[in-house]
Each structure stands twice: as C-alpha cells, then as structure tokens.
PDB file of C-alpha atoms in Angstrom:
ATOM      1  CA  MET A   1     270.426 -25.565  78.257  1.00  0.00           C
ATOM      2  CA  LYS A   2     271.154 -24.462  81.828  1.00  0.00           C
ATOM      3  CA  GLU A   3     273.528 -21.454  82.052  1.00  0.00           C
ATOM      4  CA  THR A   4     276.599 -21.928  84.170  1.00  0.00           C
ATOM      5  CA  THR A   5     279.292 -19.297  84.794  1.00  0.00           C
ATOM      6  CA  CYS A   6     282.838 -20.314  83.896  1.00  0.00           C
ATOM      7  CA  ALA A   7     284.148 -22.326  86.861  1.00  0.00           C
ATOM      8  CA  TRP A   8     287.259 -20.153  87.496  1.00  0.00           C
ATOM      9  CA  ALA A   9     285.019 -17.139  88.202  1.00  0.00           C
ATOM     10  CA  ILE A  10     282.738 -18.482  90.927  1.00  0.00           C
ATOM     11  CA  ASN A  11     285.154 -18.541  93.839  1.00  0.00           C
ATOM     12  CA  THR A  12     285.121 -14.862  94.881  1.00  0.00           C
ATOM     13  CA  PRO A  13     283.045 -11.774  94.137  1.00  0.00           C
ATOM     14  CA  LEU A  14     286.076 -10.069  92.674  1.00  0.00           C
ATOM     15  CA  GLU A  15     286.687 -12.884  90.154  1.00  0.00           C
ATOM     16  CA  ARG A  16     282.965 -12.942  89.276  1.00  0.00           C
ATOM     17  CA  GLU A  17     282.893  -9.170  88.741  1.00  0.00           C
ATOM     18  CA  TYR A  18     285.981  -9.413  86.486  1.00  0.00           C
ATOM     19  CA  HIS A  19     284.467 -12.311  84.579  1.00  0.00           C
ATOM     20  CA  ASP A  20     281.124 -10.663  84.057  1.00  0.00           C
ATOM     21  CA  ASN A  21     282.389  -7.212  83.113  1.00  0.00           C
ATOM     22  CA  GLU A  22     285.826  -7.528  81.514  1.00  0.00           C
ATOM     23  CA  TRP A  23     287.144 -10.982  80.673  1.00  0.00           C
ATOM     24  CA  GLY A  24     286.693 -11.760  77.019  1.00  0.00           C
ATOM     25  CA  ARG A  25     285.518  -8.280  76.026  1.00  0.00           C
ATOM     26  CA  ALA A  26     287.390  -6.740  73.124  1.00  0.00           C
ATOM     27  CA  VAL A  27     289.920  -4.124  74.221  1.00  0.00           C
ATOM     28  CA  TYR A  28     291.574  -1.827  71.674  1.00  0.00           C
ATOM     29  CA  ASP A  29     292.913   0.921  73.970  1.00  0.00           C
ATOM     30  CA  ASP A  30     296.701   0.823  74.122  1.00  0.00           C
ATOM     31  CA  ARG A  31     296.827   1.773  77.798  1.00  0.00           C
ATOM     32  CA  VAL A  32     294.473  -0.999  78.835  1.00  0.00           C
ATOM     33  CA  LEU A  33     296.246  -3.534  76.612  1.00  0.00           C
ATOM     34  CA  PHE A  34     299.497  -2.576  78.265  1.00  0.00           C
ATOM     35  CA  GLU A  35     297.878  -3.009  81.656  1.00  0.00           C
ATOM     36  CA  PHE A  36     296.978  -6.570  80.739  1.00  0.00           C
ATOM     37  CA  ILE A  37     300.420  -7.360  79.355  1.00  0.00           C
ATOM     38  CA  THR A  38     301.739  -6.256  82.757  1.00  0.00           C
ATOM     39  CA  LEU A  39     299.130  -8.121  84.840  1.00  0.00           C
ATOM     40  CA  GLU A  40     299.357 -11.317  82.842  1.00  0.00           C
ATOM     41  CA  GLY A  41     303.144 -11.292  83.155  1.00  0.00           C
ATOM     42  CA  ALA A  42     302.840 -10.616  86.872  1.00  0.00           C
ATOM     43  CA  GLN A  43     300.455 -13.512  87.243  1.00  0.00           C
ATOM     44  CA  ALA A  44     302.940 -16.157  85.918  1.00  0.00           C
ATOM     45  CA  GLY A  45     303.209 -18.807  88.587  1.00  0.00           C
ATOM     46  CA  LEU A  46     300.485 -17.235  90.775  1.00  0.00           C
ATOM     47  CA  SER A  47     296.695 -17.276  90.892  1.00  0.00           C
ATOM     48  CA  TRP A  48     294.714 -14.683  88.987  1.00  0.00           C
ATOM     49  CA  ILE A  49     292.874 -13.709  92.190  1.00  0.00           C
ATOM     50  CA  THR A  50     296.236 -12.645  93.688  1.00  0.00           C
ATOM     51  CA  ILE A  51     296.716 -10.192  90.777  1.00  0.00           C
ATOM     52  CA  LEU A  52     293.160  -8.961  90.811  1.00  0.00           C
ATOM     53  CA  LYS A  53     293.463  -8.046  94.505  1.00  0.00           C
ATOM     54  CA  LYS A  54     296.579  -6.032  93.727  1.00  0.00           C
ATOM     55  CA  ARG A  55     295.298  -4.426  90.525  1.00  0.00           C
ATOM     56  CA  GLU A  56     294.941  -0.954  92.063  1.00  0.00           C
ATOM     57  CA  GLY A  57     298.433  -1.216  93.456  1.00  0.00           C
ATOM     58  CA  TYR A  58     299.707  -1.945  89.984  1.00  0.00           C
ATOM     59  CA  ARG A  59     297.896   1.084  88.528  1.00  0.00           C
ATOM     60  CA  ALA A  60     299.426   3.313  91.130  1.00  0.00           C
ATOM     61  CA  ALA A  61     302.883   1.831  90.947  1.00  0.00           C
ATOM     62  CA  PHE A  62     302.995   1.990  87.121  1.00  0.00           C
ATOM     63  CA  LEU A  63     301.543   5.436  86.598  1.00  0.00           C
ATOM     64  CA  ASN A  64     298.185   4.198  85.375  1.00  0.00           C
ATOM     65  CA  TYR A  65     300.092   2.620  82.487  1.00  0.00           C
ATOM     66  CA  ASP A  66     301.187   5.842  80.867  1.00  0.00           C
ATOM     67  CA  LEU A  67     303.682   4.411  78.304  1.00  0.00           C
ATOM     68  CA  ASP A  68     305.615   7.633  77.786  1.00  0.00           C
ATOM     69  CA  MET A  69     306.213   8.111  81.476  1.00  0.00           C
ATOM     70  CA  LEU A  70     307.034   4.439  82.137  1.00  0.00           C
ATOM     71  CA  ALA A  71     309.463   4.311  79.230  1.00  0.00           C
ATOM     72  CA  LYS A  72     311.578   7.054  80.929  1.00  0.00           C
ATOM     73  CA  LEU A  73     312.043   4.887  84.007  1.00  0.00           C
ATOM     74  CA  ASP A  74     314.400   1.972  84.628  1.00  0.00           C
ATOM     75  CA  ASP A  75     315.456  -0.696  87.081  1.00  0.00           C
ATOM     76  CA  SER A  76     316.584   1.943  89.611  1.00  0.00           C
ATOM     77  CA  ASN A  77     312.872   2.360  90.507  1.00  0.00           C
ATOM     78  CA  VAL A  78     312.314  -1.288  91.475  1.00  0.00           C
ATOM     79  CA  ALA A  79     313.293  -0.980  95.136  1.00  0.00           C
ATOM     80  CA  SER A  80     310.931   1.976  95.612  1.00  0.00           C
ATOM     81  CA  ILE A  81     308.055   0.075  93.931  1.00  0.00           C
ATOM     82  CA  ILE A  82     308.651  -2.950  96.168  1.00  0.00           C
ATOM     83  CA  GLU A  83     308.672  -0.751  99.265  1.00  0.00           C
ATOM     84  CA  ASN A  84     305.706   1.497  98.467  1.00  0.00           C
ATOM     85  CA  PHE A  85     303.131  -0.453  96.466  1.00  0.00           C
ATOM     86  CA  ASP A  86     300.936  -3.500  97.019  1.00  0.00           C
ATOM     87  CA  ILE A  87     302.086  -5.560  94.033  1.00  0.00           C
ATOM     88  CA  VAL A  88     303.858  -8.897  93.545  1.00  0.00           C
ATOM     89  CA  ARG A  89     307.434  -8.194  94.762  1.00  0.00           C
ATOM     90  CA  HIS A  90     309.346  -9.901  91.920  1.00  0.00           C
ATOM     91  CA  LYS A  91     312.213  -7.662  90.764  1.00  0.00           C
ATOM     92  CA  GLY A  92     312.317  -9.102  87.253  1.00  0.00           C
ATOM     93  CA  LYS A  93     308.625  -8.713  86.692  1.00  0.00           C
ATOM     94  CA  ILE A  94     308.737  -5.109  87.949  1.00  0.00           C
ATOM     95  CA  ALA A  95     311.699  -4.146  85.859  1.00  0.00           C
ATOM     96  CA  SER A  96     310.031  -5.731  82.838  1.00  0.00           C
ATOM     97  CA  VAL A  97     307.300  -3.074  82.955  1.00  0.00           C
ATOM     98  CA  TYR A  98     309.773  -0.304  82.031  1.00  0.00           C
ATOM     99  CA  ASN A  99     311.443  -2.396  79.362  1.00  0.00           C
ATOM    100  CA  ASN A 100     308.064  -3.432  77.923  1.00  0.00           C
ATOM    101  CA  ALA A 101     306.849   0.184  77.876  1.00  0.00           C
ATOM    102  CA  ARG A 102     309.765   1.103  75.676  1.00  0.00           C
ATOM    103  CA  ALA A 103     309.134  -1.870  73.432  1.00  0.00           C
ATOM    104  CA  ALA A 104     305.425  -0.955  73.271  1.00  0.00           C
ATOM    105  CA  ILE A 105     306.273   2.579  72.122  1.00  0.00           C
ATOM    106  CA  GLU A 106     308.373   1.080  69.356  1.00  0.00           C
ATOM    107  CA  LEU A 107     305.372  -0.962  68.267  1.00  0.00           C
ATOM    108  CA  GLN A 108     303.194   2.168  68.365  1.00  0.00           C
ATOM    109  CA  ASN A 109     305.678   3.872  66.129  1.00  0.00           C
ATOM    110  CA  GLU A 110     305.826   0.938  63.709  1.00  0.00           C
ATOM    111  CA  TYR A 111     302.091   0.023  63.609  1.00  0.00           C
ATOM    112  CA  SER A 112     300.506   3.370  64.658  1.00  0.00           C
ATOM    113  CA  SER A 113     299.172   1.687  67.819  1.00  0.00           C
ATOM    114  CA  LEU A 114     299.978  -1.153  70.191  1.00  0.00           C
ATOM    115  CA  SER A 115     296.440  -2.320  69.496  1.00  0.00           C
ATOM    116  CA  LYS A 116     297.095  -2.823  65.767  1.00  0.00           C
ATOM    117  CA  ALA A 117     300.321  -4.670  66.496  1.00  0.00           C
ATOM    118  CA  LEU A 118     298.604  -7.100  68.821  1.00  0.00           C
ATOM    119  CA  TRP A 119     295.235  -7.496  67.142  1.00  0.00           C
ATOM    120  CA  GLN A 120     296.958  -8.489  63.896  1.00  0.00           C
ATOM    121  CA  PHE A 121     297.237 -11.981  65.315  1.00  0.00           C
ATOM    122  CA  VAL A 122     293.485 -12.474  65.117  1.00  0.00           C
ATOM    123  CA  ASP A 123     292.960 -10.316  61.986  1.00  0.00           C
ATOM    124  CA  GLY A 124     291.461  -7.563  64.071  1.00  0.00           C
ATOM    125  CA  LYS A 125     288.435  -9.416  65.359  1.00  0.00           C
ATOM    126  CA  SER A 126     287.637 -11.649  68.276  1.00  0.00           C
ATOM    127  CA  LEU A 127     287.726 -15.409  67.799  1.00  0.00           C
ATOM    128  CA  THR A 128     284.835 -17.225  69.546  1.00  0.00           C
ATOM    129  CA  ASN A 129     285.585 -20.751  70.727  1.00  0.00           C
ATOM    130  CA  GLN A 130     282.927 -23.260  71.545  1.00  0.00           C
ATOM    131  CA  TRP A 131     284.113 -24.990  74.747  1.00  0.00           C
ATOM    132  CA  SER A 132     281.624 -26.944  76.839  1.00  0.00           C
ATOM    133  CA  SER A 133     283.995 -27.544  79.794  1.00  0.00           C
ATOM    134  CA  MET A 134     286.993 -25.821  81.244  1.00  0.00           C
ATOM    135  CA  ASP A 135     289.268 -28.807  80.596  1.00  0.00           C
ATOM    136  CA  GLN A 136     288.897 -28.152  76.812  1.00  0.00           C
ATOM    137  CA  VAL A 137     290.312 -24.645  77.097  1.00  0.00           C
ATOM    138  CA  PRO A 138     293.957 -24.648  76.008  1.00  0.00           C
ATOM    139  CA  ALA A 139     296.801 -23.034  77.958  1.00  0.00           C
ATOM    140  CA  SER A 140     298.322 -21.800  74.699  1.00  0.00           C
ATOM    141  CA  THR A 141     297.700 -22.002  70.943  1.00  0.00           C
ATOM    142  CA  GLU A 142     299.725 -21.615  67.749  1.00  0.00           C
ATOM    143  CA  THR A 143     298.545 -18.005  67.682  1.00  0.00           C
ATOM    144  CA  SER A 144     299.719 -17.275  71.209  1.00  0.00           C
ATOM    145  CA  LYS A 145     303.049 -18.882  70.273  1.00  0.00           C
ATOM    146  CA  GLU A 146     303.300 -16.576  67.328  1.00  0.00           C
ATOM    147  CA  MET A 147     302.413 -13.536  69.405  1.00  0.00           C
ATOM    148  CA  SER A 148     304.988 -14.515  72.084  1.00  0.00           C
ATOM    149  CA  LYS A 149     307.759 -14.880  69.470  1.00  0.00           C
ATOM    150  CA  PHE A 150     306.781 -11.555  67.923  1.00  0.00           C
ATOM    151  CA  LEU A 151     306.851  -9.750  71.311  1.00  0.00           C
ATOM    152  CA  LYS A 152     310.090 -11.381  72.483  1.00  0.00           C
ATOM    153  CA  LYS A 153     311.807 -10.496  69.201  1.00  0.00           C
ATOM    154  CA  ARG A 154     310.839  -6.885  69.854  1.00  0.00           C
ATOM    155  CA  GLY A 155     312.259  -6.919  73.403  1.00  0.00           C
ATOM    156  CA  PHE A 156     309.287  -7.703  75.603  1.00  0.00           C
ATOM    157  CA  LYS A 157     309.820  -9.749  78.771  1.00  0.00           C
ATOM    158  CA  PHE A 158     307.388 -12.081  80.554  1.00  0.00           C
ATOM    159  CA  VAL A 159     305.415 -12.750  77.400  1.00  0.00           C
ATOM    160  CA  GLY A 160     305.560 -16.554  76.994  1.00  0.00           C
ATOM    161  CA  GLU A 161     302.976 -18.421  74.935  1.00  0.00           C
ATOM    162  CA  THR A 162     300.798 -19.196  77.996  1.00  0.00           C
ATOM    163  CA  ILE A 163     300.940 -15.564  79.185  1.00  0.00           C
ATOM    164  CA  CYS A 164     300.068 -14.428  75.660  1.00  0.00           C
ATOM    165  CA  TYR A 165     297.060 -16.738  75.551  1.00  0.00           C
ATOM    166  CA  ALA A 166     295.767 -15.518  78.913  1.00  0.00           C
ATOM    167  CA  PHE A 167     296.286 -11.987  77.589  1.00  0.00           C
ATOM    168  CA  MET A 168     294.286 -12.832  74.420  1.00  0.00           C
ATOM    169  CA  GLN A 169     291.474 -14.222  76.573  1.00  0.00           C
ATOM    170  CA  ALA A 170     291.464 -11.240  78.949  1.00  0.00           C
ATOM    171  CA  THR A 171     291.402  -8.683  76.100  1.00  0.00           C
ATOM    172  CA  GLY A 172     288.763 -10.399  74.039  1.00  0.00           C
ATOM    173  CA  MET A 173     291.043 -11.515  71.220  1.00  0.00           C
ATOM    174  CA  VAL A 174     289.483 -14.895  71.959  1.00  0.00           C
ATOM    175  CA  ASN A 175     286.201 -15.603  73.675  1.00  0.00           C
ATOM    176  CA  ASP A 176     286.788 -18.559  75.898  1.00  0.00           C
ATOM    177  CA  HIS A 177     283.607 -18.298  77.924  1.00  0.00           C
ATOM    178  CA  LEU A 178     281.990 -21.710  78.036  1.00  0.00           C
ATOM    179  CA  ILE A 179     279.027 -22.086  75.661  1.00  0.00           C
ATOM    180  CA  ASP A 180     276.579 -22.412  78.617  1.00  0.00           C
ATOM    181  CA  CYS A 181     278.103 -19.332  80.390  1.00  0.00           C
ATOM    182  CA  PRO A 182     275.667 -16.372  80.438  1.00  0.00           C
ATOM    183  CA  LYS A 183     278.553 -14.205  79.132  1.00  0.00           C
ATOM    184  CA  TYR A 184     279.255 -16.441  76.099  1.00  0.00           C
ATOM    185  CA  ASN A 185     277.359 -14.221  73.712  1.00  0.00           C
ATOM    186  CA  LEU A 186     279.268 -11.079  74.479  1.00  0.00           C
ATOM    187  CA  ASP A 187     277.870  -9.082  71.584  1.00  0.00           C
ATOM    188  CA  LYS A 188     274.248  -9.635  72.689  1.00  0.00           C
TER     189      LYS A 188
END
C-alpha cells in the first residue's frame, strides 16, 4: 500500500509539521490540553492554518496557559489582548479563555487533573479509527457530544461537539490519521 499523508496536512509546511509531530499523539499534560481547548475554540468558523500561524501569539496572550494565572483574569483584559497580541480578535472567544481556566481548575479539583476529567471519555486510552479517506472522518461523534455536554455543564464556553471532536483528534484521544498515512501507527 502506498503511504499518503492526510490530505488536510499537505498544503503548507506548518500544517505538515503539526500533522507529523503533534496531531493524534496522546497528550496528558493539563497545560497542553488547555492550550488545545483554547485553540480549537478559537478555530471555530476559521481554518486551522489561521490558528497555527497565530499559535505563538496565543501562548503569549494567555500566559503560556498557566491556569492559575488565567483564572485570576477576566473580561477587562480583552481589549488589551486584542490590541497587543496576534490572535483572532473575537471578544467572546478571548473572554472564554479566562472563564474556561476557572472551569478547568474546578475539574482539576474534582478529578485531580484536567487530563483525567477529559480522558475519561475514552477510558484513558487512544481510540484508533481505520479511515481510508478523509470523507469518512466524522465532524463529531457520540463521545464528542458527551464531552461537550459535560464541559458546558461545568461552565466551559466554545466547546461544541465539533470543537470537542477536533480537540480529541488533536490530543490523541482519537487517532484519525488515514490508514495509509505514514503517521497512522503512532506507537511504532
């Protein structure tokens, strides 16, 4: 079988680097998981390449995703973020980061980590799908719907079922590399 990189990752070197080195690899670090909650929420309605290009701006704007520091901030910081950082300038998405940090800390307190709270949806281990074409990959699943409801109930914003599925893909909760992609066998 000829290996073919997932079609979404062949347009730019930045997408290819992200695909080859991050996408679909299991992430258990709370800070990195929160980064992806933030980035996937910011991506809603936009292309992923737009977010990847602004990733460093997000890290700078949101204090490298330090939950304790972010939780102390509120909407009064939005104007400064818009003016001083290269991120998507959507007031609601920016304000959601502070709100979501507070909600994430609550999950850490309840589950001992954000990771445990989120990985419970896949029983703590990656699910490997067997897609042969990109049109088979769903935009959401029953599991992402459950995660979305769980997060919304706990106060998170910008965590719809499609965003949650993209988050699950990005953080390796699901492996949606195509079966003929060289990165399909992530453990090897």
